[in-house]
Amino acid sequence: LEAAWEEAARQLGVYREENGDCLVPDGYVTEDGFRLGNWVNNQRQKRKGKMGGLSEGQRSRLEELGMVWEPHEAAWEEGARQLGVY
């Protein structure tokens, strides 16, 4: 189970390298068929104490990768930043 979680975290790292962030769309599926968008959403729910929760090590690992825990808040902040630039 831990190996599967680590593989999913690795996939998130690949996504970040390719896209510049960890804002994985809900329905995103990797080339090898892994449902990364679903997995990321599950990790967000686990952080809130649902679905068994995240271990401290898992949370730390995701934060090292640049996990965006609240994507809607991040989008709002980016919009406000862009407005300030305008």
Coordinates of N, CA, C and O in Angstrom, one line a residue:
L1 N 0.8 -1.2 0.0 CA 0.0 0.0 0.0 C 0.9 1.3 0.0 O 0.6 2.2 -0.7
E2 N 1.9 1.2 0.8 CA 2.8 2.4 0.8 C 3.5 2.6 -0.5 O 3.7 3.7 -0.9
A3 N 3.9 1.5 -1.1 CA 4.6 1.6 -2.4 C 3.6 2.2 -3.5 O 4.1 3.0 -4.3
A4 N 2.4 1.8 -3.4 CA 1.4 2.4 -4.4 C 1.2 3.9 -4.1 O 1.1 4.7 -5.1
W5 N 1.2 4.3 -2.8 CA 1.1 5.7 -2.5 C 2.3 6.5 -3.0 O 2.2 7.6 -3.6
E6 N 3.5 5.9 -2.8 CA 4.7 6.6 -3.3 C 4.8 6.7 -4.8 O 5.2 7.7 -5.3
E7 N 4.2 5.7 -5.5 CA 4.2 5.7 -7.0 C 3.3 6.9 -7.4 O 3.5 7.6 -8.3
A8 N 2.1 7.0 -6.7 CA 1.2 8.1 -7.0 C 1.8 9.4 -6.8 O 1.7 10.4 -7.6
A9 N 2.6 9.6 -5.7 CA 3.3 10.8 -5.4 C 4.3 11.1 -6.4 O 4.5 12.3 -6.8
R10 N 5.0 10.1 -6.9 CA 6.0 10.2 -8.0 C 5.3 10.8 -9.3 O 5.8 11.7 -9.9
Q11 N 4.1 10.2 -9.5 CA 3.3 10.7 -10.7 C 3.0 12.2 -10.6 O 3.0 12.9 -11.5
L12 N 2.6 12.6 -9.3 CA 2.3 14.0 -9.1 C 3.6 14.8 -9.4 O 3.5 15.9 -9.9
G13 N 4.7 14.3 -9.0 CA 6.0 15.1 -9.2 C 6.2 15.2 -10.7 O 6.7 16.3 -11.2
V14 N 6.0 14.2 -11.5 CA 6.1 14.2 -12.9 C 5.1 15.3 -13.5 O 5.5 16.1 -14.4
Y15 N 3.9 15.2 -13.0 CA 2.9 16.2 -13.5 C 3.4 17.7 -13.2 O 3.4 18.5 -14.1
R16 N 4.0 17.9 -12.0 CA 4.5 19.2 -11.7 C 5.6 19.6 -12.6 O 5.7 20.8 -13.1
E17 N 6.5 18.7 -12.9 CA 7.6 19.0 -13.8 C 7.1 19.4 -15.2 O 7.7 20.3 -15.8
E18 N 6.1 18.7 -15.6 CA 5.6 19.0 -17.0 C 4.7 20.2 -17.1 O 4.6 20.8 -18.1
N19 N 4.0 20.5 -16.0 CA 3.0 21.6 -16.0 C 3.3 22.8 -15.1 O 2.6 23.8 -15.2
G20 N 4.3 22.7 -14.3 CA 4.7 23.8 -13.5 C 4.0 24.0 -12.1 O 4.3 24.9 -11.4
D21 N 3.0 23.1 -11.9 CA 2.3 23.2 -10.6 C 1.7 21.9 -10.3 O 1.8 20.9 -11.1
C22 N 1.0 21.8 -9.2 CA 0.3 20.6 -8.8 C -1.2 20.8 -8.8 O -2.0 20.1 -8.1
L23 N -1.7 21.7 -9.7 CA -3.1 21.9 -9.9 C -3.7 20.9 -10.9 O -4.0 21.2 -12.0
V24 N -3.7 19.6 -10.5 CA -4.2 18.6 -11.4 C -5.7 18.6 -11.6 O -6.4 18.6 -10.6
P25 N -6.2 18.7 -12.8 CA -7.6 18.7 -13.1 C -8.3 17.5 -12.6 O -7.7 16.4 -12.6
D26 N -9.5 17.6 -12.2 CA -10.3 16.5 -11.6 C -10.2 15.2 -12.4 O -9.9 14.2 -11.8
G27 N -10.4 15.3 -13.7 CA -10.5 14.0 -14.5 C -9.2 13.6 -15.1 O -9.2 12.8 -16.0
Y28 N -8.1 14.2 -14.7 CA -6.8 14.0 -15.3 C -6.4 12.5 -15.2 O -6.4 12.0 -14.1
V29 N -6.0 11.9 -16.3 CA -5.5 10.5 -16.3 C -4.1 10.6 -17.0 O -3.9 11.2 -18.0
T30 N -3.1 9.9 -16.3 CA -1.8 9.9 -16.9 C -1.7 9.0 -18.2 O -2.7 8.3 -18.4
E31 N -0.7 9.1 -18.9 CA -0.5 8.3 -20.1 C -0.6 6.8 -19.9 O -1.1 6.1 -20.7
D32 N -0.2 6.4 -18.7 CA -0.3 5.0 -18.3 C -1.6 4.6 -17.7 O -1.8 3.4 -17.2
G33 N -2.6 5.5 -17.7 CA -3.9 5.2 -17.2 C -4.2 5.4 -15.7 O -5.3 5.1 -15.2
F34 N -3.2 6.0 -15.0 CA -3.4 6.3 -13.6 C -4.3 7.5 -13.4 O -4.1 8.6 -14.0
R35 N -5.3 7.5 -12.6 CA -6.3 8.5 -12.4 C -5.7 9.5 -11.4 O -6.2 9.6 -10.2
L36 N -4.7 10.3 -11.8 CA -4.0 11.2 -10.9 C -4.9 12.3 -10.4 O -4.8 12.7 -9.2
G37 N -5.8 12.9 -11.2 CA -6.8 13.9 -10.7 C -7.6 13.4 -9.5 O -7.8 14.1 -8.5
N38 N -8.1 12.2 -9.6 CA -8.9 11.5 -8.6 C -8.0 11.3 -7.3 O -8.5 11.6 -6.2
W39 N -6.8 10.8 -7.5 CA -5.9 10.6 -6.4 C -5.6 11.9 -5.6 O -5.7 11.9 -4.4
V40 N -5.3 13.0 -6.4 CA -5.0 14.3 -5.7 C -6.2 14.7 -4.9 O -6.1 15.2 -3.8
N41 N -7.4 14.6 -5.5 CA -8.6 15.0 -4.7 C -8.8 14.2 -3.5 O -9.2 14.7 -2.4
N42 N -8.5 12.9 -3.6 CA -8.6 12.0 -2.4 C -7.6 12.5 -1.3 O -7.9 12.5 -0.1
Q43 N -6.4 12.9 -1.7 CA -5.4 13.4 -0.7 C -5.9 14.6 0.0 O -5.7 14.8 1.2
R44 N -6.5 15.5 -0.8 CA -7.1 16.7 -0.2 C -8.2 16.4 0.8 O -8.2 17.0 1.9
Q45 N -9.0 15.4 0.5 CA -10.0 15.0 1.5 C -9.4 14.3 2.7 O -9.8 14.6 3.8
K46 N -8.3 13.5 2.5 CA -7.6 12.9 3.6 C -7.0 13.9 4.5 O -7.0 13.7 5.8
R47 N -6.5 15.0 4.0 CA -5.9 16.0 4.8 C -6.9 16.7 5.7 O -6.6 17.1 6.8
K48 N -8.2 16.7 5.3 CA -9.3 17.2 6.1 C -9.8 16.2 7.1 O -10.8 16.4 7.8
G49 N -9.1 15.0 7.2 CA -9.4 14.0 8.2 C -10.4 13.0 7.7 O -10.9 12.1 8.4
K50 N -10.7 13.0 6.4 CA -11.7 12.1 5.8 C -10.9 10.9 5.2 O -9.7 11.0 5.0
M51 N -11.6 9.8 4.9 CA -11.0 8.7 4.2 C -9.8 8.1 5.0 O -8.9 7.7 4.3
G52 N -9.7 8.2 6.3 CA -8.6 7.7 7.0 C -7.5 8.6 7.3 O -6.6 8.3 8.1
G53 N -7.5 9.8 6.7 CA -6.5 10.8 6.9 C -5.1 10.5 6.3 O -4.9 9.5 5.7
L54 N -4.2 11.5 6.4 CA -2.9 11.4 5.9 C -1.9 11.2 7.1 O -2.1 11.9 8.1
S55 N -0.9 10.5 6.9 CA 0.2 10.5 7.9 C 1.0 11.8 7.8 O 1.0 12.4 6.7
E56 N 1.7 12.1 8.8 CA 2.6 13.3 8.8 C 3.6 13.2 7.6 O 3.9 14.2 6.9
G57 N 4.1 12.0 7.4 CA 5.1 11.8 6.3 C 4.5 12.0 5.0 O 5.1 12.6 4.1
Q58 N 3.3 11.5 4.8 CA 2.6 11.7 3.5 C 2.3 13.2 3.3 O 2.5 13.7 2.2
R59 N 1.8 13.9 4.3 CA 1.5 15.3 4.2 C 2.8 16.1 3.8 O 2.8 16.9 2.9
S60 N 3.9 15.8 4.5 CA 5.1 16.5 4.3 C 5.6 16.2 2.8 O 6.1 17.1 2.2
R61 N 5.5 15.0 2.4 CA 5.9 14.6 1.0 C 5.2 15.4 0.0 O 5.7 16.0 -1.0
L62 N 3.8 15.5 0.2 CA 3.0 16.3 -0.7 C 3.3 17.7 -0.7 O 3.4 18.4 -1.8
E63 N 3.6 18.3 0.4 CA 3.9 19.7 0.5 C 5.3 20.0 -0.1 O 5.4 21.0 -0.8
E64 N 6.2 19.0 0.0 CA 7.5 19.2 -0.7 C 7.3 19.3 -2.2 O 8.0 19.9 -2.9
L65 N 6.3 18.5 -2.7 CA 6.0 18.5 -4.1 C 5.3 19.8 -4.6 O 5.3 20.0 -5.8
G66 N 4.8 20.5 -3.7 CA 4.0 21.7 -4.0 C 2.5 21.5 -4.1 O 1.9 22.2 -4.8
M67 N 2.0 20.6 -3.3 CA 0.6 20.3 -3.4 C -0.2 21.5 -3.1 O 0.1 22.3 -2.2
V68 N -1.3 21.7 -3.9 CA -2.2 22.8 -3.6 C -3.4 22.2 -2.9 O -4.2 21.5 -3.5
W69 N -3.5 22.5 -1.6 CA -4.6 21.9 -0.8 C -5.9 22.5 -1.1 O -6.9 21.8 -1.1
E70 N -6.0 23.8 -1.4 CA -7.3 24.5 -1.7 C -7.2 25.1 -3.1 O -6.9 26.3 -3.2
P71 N -7.5 24.3 -4.1 CA -7.4 24.8 -5.5 C -8.2 26.1 -5.8 O -7.8 27.0 -6.5
H72 N -9.4 26.1 -5.2 CA -10.3 27.3 -5.5 C -9.7 28.6 -4.9 O -9.7 29.6 -5.5
E73 N -9.2 28.4 -3.7 CA -8.6 29.6 -3.0 C -7.3 30.0 -3.8 O -7.1 31.2 -4.0
A74 N -6.5 29.0 -4.3 CA -5.4 29.4 -5.1 C -5.7 30.1 -6.4 O -5.1 31.1 -6.8
A75 N -6.8 29.6 -7.0 CA -7.3 30.3 -8.3 C -7.7 31.7 -8.0 O -7.5 32.6 -8.8
W76 N -8.4 31.9 -6.9 CA -8.9 33.3 -6.5 C -7.7 34.2 -6.3 O -7.7 35.3 -6.7
E77 N -6.7 33.7 -5.5 CA -5.5 34.5 -5.2 C -4.8 34.8 -6.5 O -4.3 35.9 -6.6
E78 N -4.7 33.9 -7.4 CA -4.0 34.2 -8.7 C -4.8 35.2 -9.5 O -4.2 36.1 -10.1
G79 N -6.1 35.1 -9.5 CA -6.9 36.1 -10.2 C -6.7 37.5 -9.6 O -6.6 38.5 -10.3
A80 N -6.7 37.6 -8.2 CA -6.4 38.9 -7.6 C -5.1 39.4 -7.9 O -4.9 40.6 -8.1
R81 N -4.1 38.5 -7.9 CA -2.7 39.0 -8.3 C -2.7 39.5 -9.7 O -2.1 40.6 -10.0
Q82 N -3.3 38.8 -10.6 CA -3.4 39.3 -12.0 C -4.1 40.7 -12.1 O -3.7 41.5 -12.9
L83 N -5.1 40.8 -11.3 CA -5.9 42.1 -11.3 C -4.9 43.2 -10.9 O -4.9 44.3 -11.4
G84 N -4.1 42.9 -9.9 CA -3.2 43.9 -9.4 C -2.1 44.3 -10.4 O -1.7 45.4 -10.5
V85 N -1.7 43.3 -11.2 CA -0.8 43.6 -12.3 C -1.4 44.5 -13.4 O -0.8 45.4 -13.9
Y86 N -2.7 44.3 -13.6 CA -3.4 45.0 -14.6 C -3.5 46.5 -14.2 O -3.3 47.4 -14.8

